[in-house]
PDB file of C-alpha atoms in Angstrom:
ATOM      1  CA  MET A 413      31.363 -13.701 -58.465  1.00 73.00           C
ATOM      2  CA  LEU A 414      32.467 -12.832 -54.971  1.00 78.00           C
ATOM      3  CA  THR A 415      34.319 -15.340 -52.821  1.00 86.00           C
ATOM      4  CA  ARG A 416      33.179 -16.022 -49.270  1.00 88.00           C
ATOM      5  CA  ALA A 417      36.035 -13.929 -47.913  1.00 90.00           C
ATOM      6  CA  GLN A 418      35.070 -11.005 -50.164  1.00 89.00           C
ATOM      7  CA  LYS A 419      31.416 -11.312 -49.127  1.00 88.00           C
ATOM      8  CA  ALA A 420      32.406 -11.381 -45.454  1.00 90.00           C
ATOM      9  CA  GLU A 421      34.547  -8.273 -45.922  1.00 92.00           C
ATOM     10  CA  LEU A 422      31.768  -6.477 -47.814  1.00 91.00           C
ATOM     11  CA  LEU A 423      29.255  -7.475 -45.146  1.00 91.00           C
ATOM     12  CA  LYS A 424      31.509  -6.114 -42.412  1.00 93.00           C
ATOM     13  CA  GLU A 425      31.900  -2.857 -44.353  1.00 92.00           C
ATOM     14  CA  LEU A 426      28.118  -2.544 -44.805  1.00 92.00           C
ATOM     15  CA  GLU A 427      27.504  -3.197 -41.096  1.00 92.00           C
ATOM     16  CA  THR A 428      29.873  -0.331 -40.294  1.00 92.00           C
ATOM     17  CA  VAL A 429      28.037   1.849 -42.830  1.00 92.00           C
ATOM     18  CA  PHE A 430      24.679   1.182 -41.136  1.00 92.00           C
ATOM     19  CA  LYS A 431      26.139   1.899 -37.696  1.00 91.00           C
ATOM     20  CA  GLU A 432      28.230   4.987 -38.439  1.00 91.00           C
ATOM     21  CA  SER A 433      26.986   6.838 -41.540  1.00 91.00           C
ATOM     22  CA  SER A 434      25.125  10.110 -41.115  1.00 90.00           C
ATOM     23  CA  ILE A 435      22.995   9.311 -44.163  1.00 92.00           C
ATOM     24  CA  ILE A 436      22.281   6.159 -46.138  1.00 93.00           C
ATOM     25  CA  THR A 437      20.066   6.426 -49.194  1.00 93.00           C
ATOM     26  CA  PHE A 438      18.531   3.406 -50.927  1.00 93.00           C
ATOM     27  CA  VAL A 439      18.594   4.153 -54.638  1.00 92.00           C
ATOM     28  CA  ASP A 440      16.964   2.350 -57.568  1.00 91.00           C
ATOM     29  CA  PHE A 441      19.323   2.611 -60.517  1.00 88.00           C
ATOM     30  CA  LYS A 442      17.354   0.413 -62.951  1.00 88.00           C
ATOM     31  CA  GLY A 443      17.512   1.916 -66.407  1.00 85.00           C
ATOM     32  CA  MET A 444      20.711   3.815 -65.745  1.00 87.00           C
ATOM     33  CA  THR A 445      23.378   3.235 -68.361  1.00 88.00           C
ATOM     34  CA  VAL A 446      26.982   2.639 -67.403  1.00 90.00           C
ATOM     35  CA  ALA A 447      27.856   6.066 -68.810  1.00 91.00           C
ATOM     36  CA  GLN A 448      25.167   7.718 -66.667  1.00 90.00           C
ATOM     37  CA  SER A 449      26.321   5.795 -63.604  1.00 90.00           C
ATOM     38  CA  ASN A 450      29.905   6.883 -64.214  1.00 91.00           C
ATOM     39  CA  ALA A 451      28.778  10.479 -64.770  1.00 91.00           C
ATOM     40  CA  PHE A 452      26.884  10.384 -61.459  1.00 91.00           C
ATOM     41  CA  ARG A 453      29.911   8.973 -59.643  1.00 92.00           C
ATOM     42  CA  GLY A 454      31.989  11.719 -61.278  1.00 92.00           C
ATOM     43  CA  GLU A 455      29.614  14.387 -59.939  1.00 90.00           C
ATOM     44  CA  LEU A 456      29.879  12.878 -56.473  1.00 91.00           C
ATOM     45  CA  TYR A 457      33.667  12.761 -56.652  1.00 92.00           C
ATOM     46  CA  LYS A 458      33.895  16.321 -57.960  1.00 92.00           C
ATOM     47  CA  LYS A 459      31.794  17.601 -55.043  1.00 89.00           C
ATOM     48  CA  PHE A 460      32.928  15.316 -52.198  1.00 90.00           C
ATOM     49  CA  GLU A 461      36.054  13.478 -53.398  1.00 88.00           C
ATOM     50  CA  ASP A 462      36.114  10.171 -51.493  1.00 88.00           C
ATOM     51  CA  LYS A 463      33.809  11.237 -48.633  1.00 91.00           C
ATOM     52  CA  VAL A 464      30.671   9.897 -50.337  1.00 92.00           C
ATOM     53  CA  VAL A 465      30.161   6.366 -51.676  1.00 92.00           C
ATOM     54  CA  PHE A 466      27.696   5.122 -54.299  1.00 92.00           C
ATOM     55  CA  LYS A 467      27.759   1.336 -54.085  1.00 91.00           C
ATOM     56  CA  ILE A 468      25.649  -1.166 -55.996  1.00 90.00           C
ATOM     57  CA  THR A 469      25.097  -4.164 -53.741  1.00 89.00           C
ATOM     58  CA  ARG A 470      22.909  -7.239 -53.591  1.00 90.00           C
ATOM     59  CA  ASN A 471      19.776  -6.902 -51.477  1.00 92.00           C
ATOM     60  CA  ALA A 472      20.606 -10.074 -49.539  1.00 92.00           C
ATOM     61  CA  LEU A 473      23.878  -8.566 -48.324  1.00 92.00           C
ATOM     62  CA  ILE A 474      22.153  -5.311 -47.417  1.00 93.00           C
ATOM     63  CA  LYS A 475      19.492  -7.199 -45.434  1.00 94.00           C
ATOM     64  CA  THR A 476      22.113  -9.197 -43.547  1.00 93.00           C
ATOM     65  CA  ALA A 477      24.084  -6.023 -42.802  1.00 93.00           C
ATOM     66  CA  ILE A 478      20.931  -4.313 -41.501  1.00 92.00           C
ATOM     67  CA  LYS A 479      20.237  -7.241 -39.169  1.00 93.00           C
ATOM     68  CA  ASN A 480      23.852  -7.402 -38.004  1.00 91.00           C
ATOM     69  CA  ALA A 481      23.883  -3.640 -37.353  1.00 90.00           C
ATOM     70  CA  GLY A 482      21.007  -4.093 -34.913  1.00 91.00           C
ATOM     71  CA  LEU A 483      18.347  -2.381 -37.022  1.00 90.00           C
ATOM     72  CA  ASN A 484      14.839  -3.719 -37.589  1.00 89.00           C
ATOM     73  CA  LEU A 485      14.845  -5.372 -41.028  1.00 90.00           C
ATOM     74  CA  GLU A 486      11.043  -5.123 -41.340  1.00 91.00           C
ATOM     75  CA  ASP A 487      11.371  -1.320 -41.545  1.00 90.00           C
ATOM     76  CA  PHE A 488      13.469  -1.711 -44.705  1.00 90.00           C
ATOM     77  CA  GLU A 489      12.013  -4.777 -46.471  1.00 90.00           C
ATOM     78  CA  LYS A 490       9.797  -2.770 -48.838  1.00 90.00           C
ATOM     79  CA  TYR A 491      12.762  -0.675 -50.002  1.00 90.00           C
ATOM     80  CA  LEU A 492      14.958  -3.673 -50.735  1.00 91.00           C
ATOM     81  CA  GLU A 493      13.157  -4.986 -53.786  1.00 89.00           C
ATOM     82  CA  GLY A 494      14.555  -4.798 -57.287  1.00 89.00           C
ATOM     83  CA  ASN A 495      17.845  -3.049 -57.994  1.00 89.00           C
ATOM     84  CA  THR A 496      19.366  -1.285 -55.026  1.00 92.00           C
ATOM     85  CA  ALA A 497      22.408   0.888 -54.632  1.00 92.00           C
ATOM     86  CA  LEU A 498      23.512   2.629 -51.471  1.00 94.00           C
ATOM     87  CA  LEU A 499      24.568   6.263 -51.356  1.00 93.00           C
ATOM     88  CA  TYR A 500      26.178   7.046 -48.010  1.00 93.00           C
ATOM     89  CA  THR A 501      28.608   9.287 -46.177  1.00 90.00           C
ATOM     90  CA  LYS A 502      30.208   9.552 -42.769  1.00 86.00           C
ATOM     91  CA  GLU A 503      32.037  12.848 -43.227  1.00 86.00           C
ATOM     92  CA  ALA A 504      30.215  15.027 -45.783  1.00 87.00           C
ATOM     93  CA  ASP A 505      27.069  17.099 -45.280  1.00 85.00           C
ATOM     94  CA  PRO A 506      24.237  14.534 -45.600  1.00 87.00           C
ATOM     95  CA  ILE A 507      21.780  16.964 -47.179  1.00 87.00           C
ATOM     96  CA  GLU A 508      24.332  17.902 -49.839  1.00 89.00           C
ATOM     97  CA  THR A 509      24.517  14.249 -50.938  1.00 89.00           C
ATOM     98  CA  LEU A 510      20.770  14.237 -51.542  1.00 89.00           C
ATOM     99  CA  LYS A 511      21.033  17.538 -53.412  1.00 89.00           C
ATOM    100  CA  VAL A 512      23.664  16.135 -55.772  1.00 90.00           C
ATOM    101  CA  LEU A 513      21.454  13.142 -56.556  1.00 90.00           C
ATOM    102  CA  VAL A 514      18.336  15.264 -57.165  1.00 88.00           C
ATOM    103  CA  GLU A 515      20.258  17.862 -59.207  1.00 89.00           C
ATOM    104  CA  PHE A 516      21.888  15.122 -61.320  1.00 90.00           C
ATOM    105  CA  LYS A 517      18.449  13.824 -62.287  1.00 87.00           C
ATOM    106  CA  LYS A 518      17.155  17.310 -63.120  1.00 86.00           C
ATOM    107  CA  LYS A 519      20.260  18.452 -64.976  1.00 86.00           C
ATOM    108  CA  ASN A 520      20.341  15.352 -67.174  1.00 80.00           C
ATOM    109  CA  LYS A 521      16.536  15.127 -67.498  1.00 81.00           C
ATOM    110  CA  LEU A 522      16.555  11.521 -66.283  1.00 77.00           C
ATOM    111  CA  ASP A 523      14.071   9.395 -64.388  1.00 79.00           C
ATOM    112  CA  VAL A 524      16.915   7.566 -62.652  1.00 79.00           C
ATOM    113  CA  PRO A 525      18.434   7.218 -60.116  1.00 85.00           C
ATOM    114  CA  VAL A 526      15.297   7.039 -57.977  1.00 87.00           C
ATOM    115  CA  ILE A 527      15.457   7.482 -54.222  1.00 90.00           C
ATOM    116  CA  LYS A 528      13.538   4.644 -52.583  1.00 92.00           C
ATOM    117  CA  ALA A 529      14.121   5.752 -48.979  1.00 92.00           C
ATOM    118  CA  GLY A 530      16.939   6.337 -46.574  1.00 91.00           C
ATOM    119  CA  ILE A 531      18.215   6.817 -43.068  1.00 92.00           C
ATOM    120  CA  LEU A 532      19.247  10.265 -41.843  1.00 90.00           C
ATOM    121  CA  GLU A 533      20.853  10.377 -38.397  1.00 86.00           C
ATOM    122  CA  GLY A 534      19.021   7.166 -37.434  1.00 85.00           C
ATOM    123  CA  LYS A 535      15.578   8.220 -38.746  1.00 90.00           C
ATOM    124  CA  ILE A 536      14.005   6.601 -41.811  1.00 91.00           C
ATOM    125  CA  PHE A 537      12.813   8.945 -44.553  1.00 91.00           C
ATOM    126  CA  SER A 538      10.711   8.273 -47.661  1.00 89.00           C
ATOM    127  CA  SER A 539      11.432   9.313 -51.230  1.00 86.00           C
ATOM    128  CA  GLU A 540       9.049  12.279 -50.877  1.00 88.00           C
ATOM    129  CA  GLU A 541      10.810  13.405 -47.719  1.00 89.00           C
ATOM    130  CA  ALA A 542      14.149  13.049 -49.516  1.00 87.00           C
ATOM    131  CA  GLU A 543      12.975  15.520 -52.166  1.00 85.00           C
ATOM    132  CA  GLU A 544      12.006  17.972 -49.408  1.00 87.00           C
ATOM    133  CA  LEU A 545      15.295  17.454 -47.565  1.00 87.00           C
ATOM    134  CA  ALA A 546      17.186  18.195 -50.778  1.00 86.00           C
ATOM    135  CA  LYS A 547      15.528  21.626 -50.864  1.00 85.00           C
ATOM    136  CA  LEU A 548      16.962  22.582 -47.457  1.00 82.00           C
ATOM    137  CA  PRO A 549      19.903  24.985 -47.372  1.00 80.00           C
ATOM    138  CA  SER A 550      23.329  23.442 -46.868  1.00 74.00           C
ATOM    139  CA  LYS A 551      25.074  23.380 -43.510  1.00 75.00           C
ATOM    140  CA  GLU A 552      27.321  26.277 -44.580  1.00 78.00           C
ATOM    141  CA  GLN A 553      24.319  28.339 -45.705  1.00 79.00           C
ATOM    142  CA  LEU A 554      22.521  27.696 -42.405  1.00 77.00           C
ATOM    143  CA  LEU A 555      25.615  28.741 -40.452  1.00 82.00           C
ATOM    144  CA  ALA A 556      25.923  31.906 -42.557  1.00 83.00           C
ATOM    145  CA  MET A 557      22.267  32.701 -41.883  1.00 80.00           C
ATOM    146  CA  LEU A 558      22.818  32.145 -38.150  1.00 82.00           C
ATOM    147  CA  VAL A 559      25.893  34.385 -38.067  1.00 83.00           C
ATOM    148  CA  GLY A 560      24.050  37.035 -40.078  1.00 80.00           C
ATOM    149  CA  GLY A 561      21.133  36.851 -37.668  1.00 78.00           C
ATOM    150  CA  LEU A 562      23.429  37.169 -34.674  1.00 79.00           C
ATOM    151  CA  ASN A 563      25.369  39.989 -36.325  1.00 74.00           C
ATOM    152  CA  ALA A 564      22.297  42.101 -37.193  1.00 74.00           C
ATOM    153  CA  PRO A 565      21.472  43.293 -33.633  1.00 77.00           C
ATOM    154  CA  ILE A 566      25.124  44.126 -33.018  1.00 76.00           C
ATOM    155  CA  SER A 567      25.317  46.113 -36.257  1.00 74.00           C
ATOM    156  CA  GLY A 568      22.129  47.938 -35.298  1.00 74.00           C
ATOM    157  CA  LEU A 569      23.549  48.765 -31.865  1.00 72.00           C
ATOM    158  CA  VAL A 570      26.788  50.069 -33.382  1.00 77.00           C
ATOM    159  CA  GLY A 571      24.783  52.210 -35.814  1.00 79.00           C
ATOM    160  CA  ALA A 572      22.582  53.589 -33.045  1.00 79.00           C
ATOM    161  CA  LEU A 573      25.536  54.405 -30.784  1.00 80.00           C
ATOM    162  CA  GLY A 574      27.352  56.013 -33.715  1.00 82.00           C
ATOM    163  CA  GLY A 575      24.290  58.179 -34.405  1.00 82.00           C
ATOM    164  CA  ILE A 576      24.116  59.312 -30.781  1.00 83.00           C
ATOM    165  CA  LEU A 577      27.806  60.225 -30.818  1.00 82.00           C
ATOM    166  CA  ARG A 578      27.412  62.144 -34.091  1.00 85.00           C
ATOM    167  CA  LYS A 579      24.462  64.116 -32.718  1.00 85.00           C
ATOM    168  CA  PHE A 580      26.440  64.878 -29.561  1.00 82.00           C
ATOM    169  CA  LEU A 581      29.379  66.109 -31.655  1.00 83.00           C
ATOM    170  CA  TYR A 582      27.058  68.274 -33.776  1.00 86.00           C
ATOM    171  CA  ALA A 583      25.618  69.781 -30.609  1.00 85.00           C
ATOM    172  CA  LEU A 584      29.121  70.500 -29.249  1.00 84.00           C
ATOM    173  CA  ASN A 585      30.153  72.086 -32.578  1.00 87.00           C
ATOM    174  CA  ALA A 586      27.009  74.212 -32.563  1.00 85.00           C
ATOM    175  CA  ILE A 587      27.757  75.415 -29.017  1.00 87.00           C
ATOM    176  CA  LYS A 588      31.375  76.135 -30.024  1.00 87.00           C
ATOM    177  CA  GLU A 589      30.254  78.154 -33.039  1.00 88.00           C
ATOM    178  CA  GLU A 590      27.771  80.132 -30.916  1.00 87.00           C
ATOM    179  CA  LYS A 591      30.477  80.984 -28.402  1.00 87.00           C
ATOM    180  CA  GLU A 592      32.848  82.061 -31.199  1.00 87.00           C
ATOM    181  CA  LYS A 593      30.201  84.435 -32.591  1.00 84.00           C
ATOM    182  CA  GLN A 594      29.787  86.150 -29.222  1.00 78.00           C
TER     183      GLN A 594
END
């Protein structure tokens, strides 16, 4: 049982989470064994170290934190029924956190944890949207695609200019050879 001081500290922490996190996912963990929960936390730690948090918290504290953070509680009421855990990050790629959760379920052939909903950069998303977001490429992959796209015209230009120079050199060599024959 938490003391009042511990509850106040936890509430303050949750308020900060709702104000500053890039993603907050409401997760239903009902039916998850302790071993599965620990395995999931292990996956998170392996991928993100301490940049991502999976915290099981009472709905009443979450509701109070939402109110105190200045968010509209009515938008979240339907997601705060039953067992709720929060999966959030301030520093890591938000989409990657969703991917780890979805991949954990698939890899272990589990029905849990279940994404109820979440907040991504201030916008609420549903469980269906979370599944779609998890299919997006990671930030690093998107940057690589962007750099590749920017690099392609330059590579094409270099190739074209190189071809023109080669043809010019061939023409000069042909003229040289003709003059040598005469």
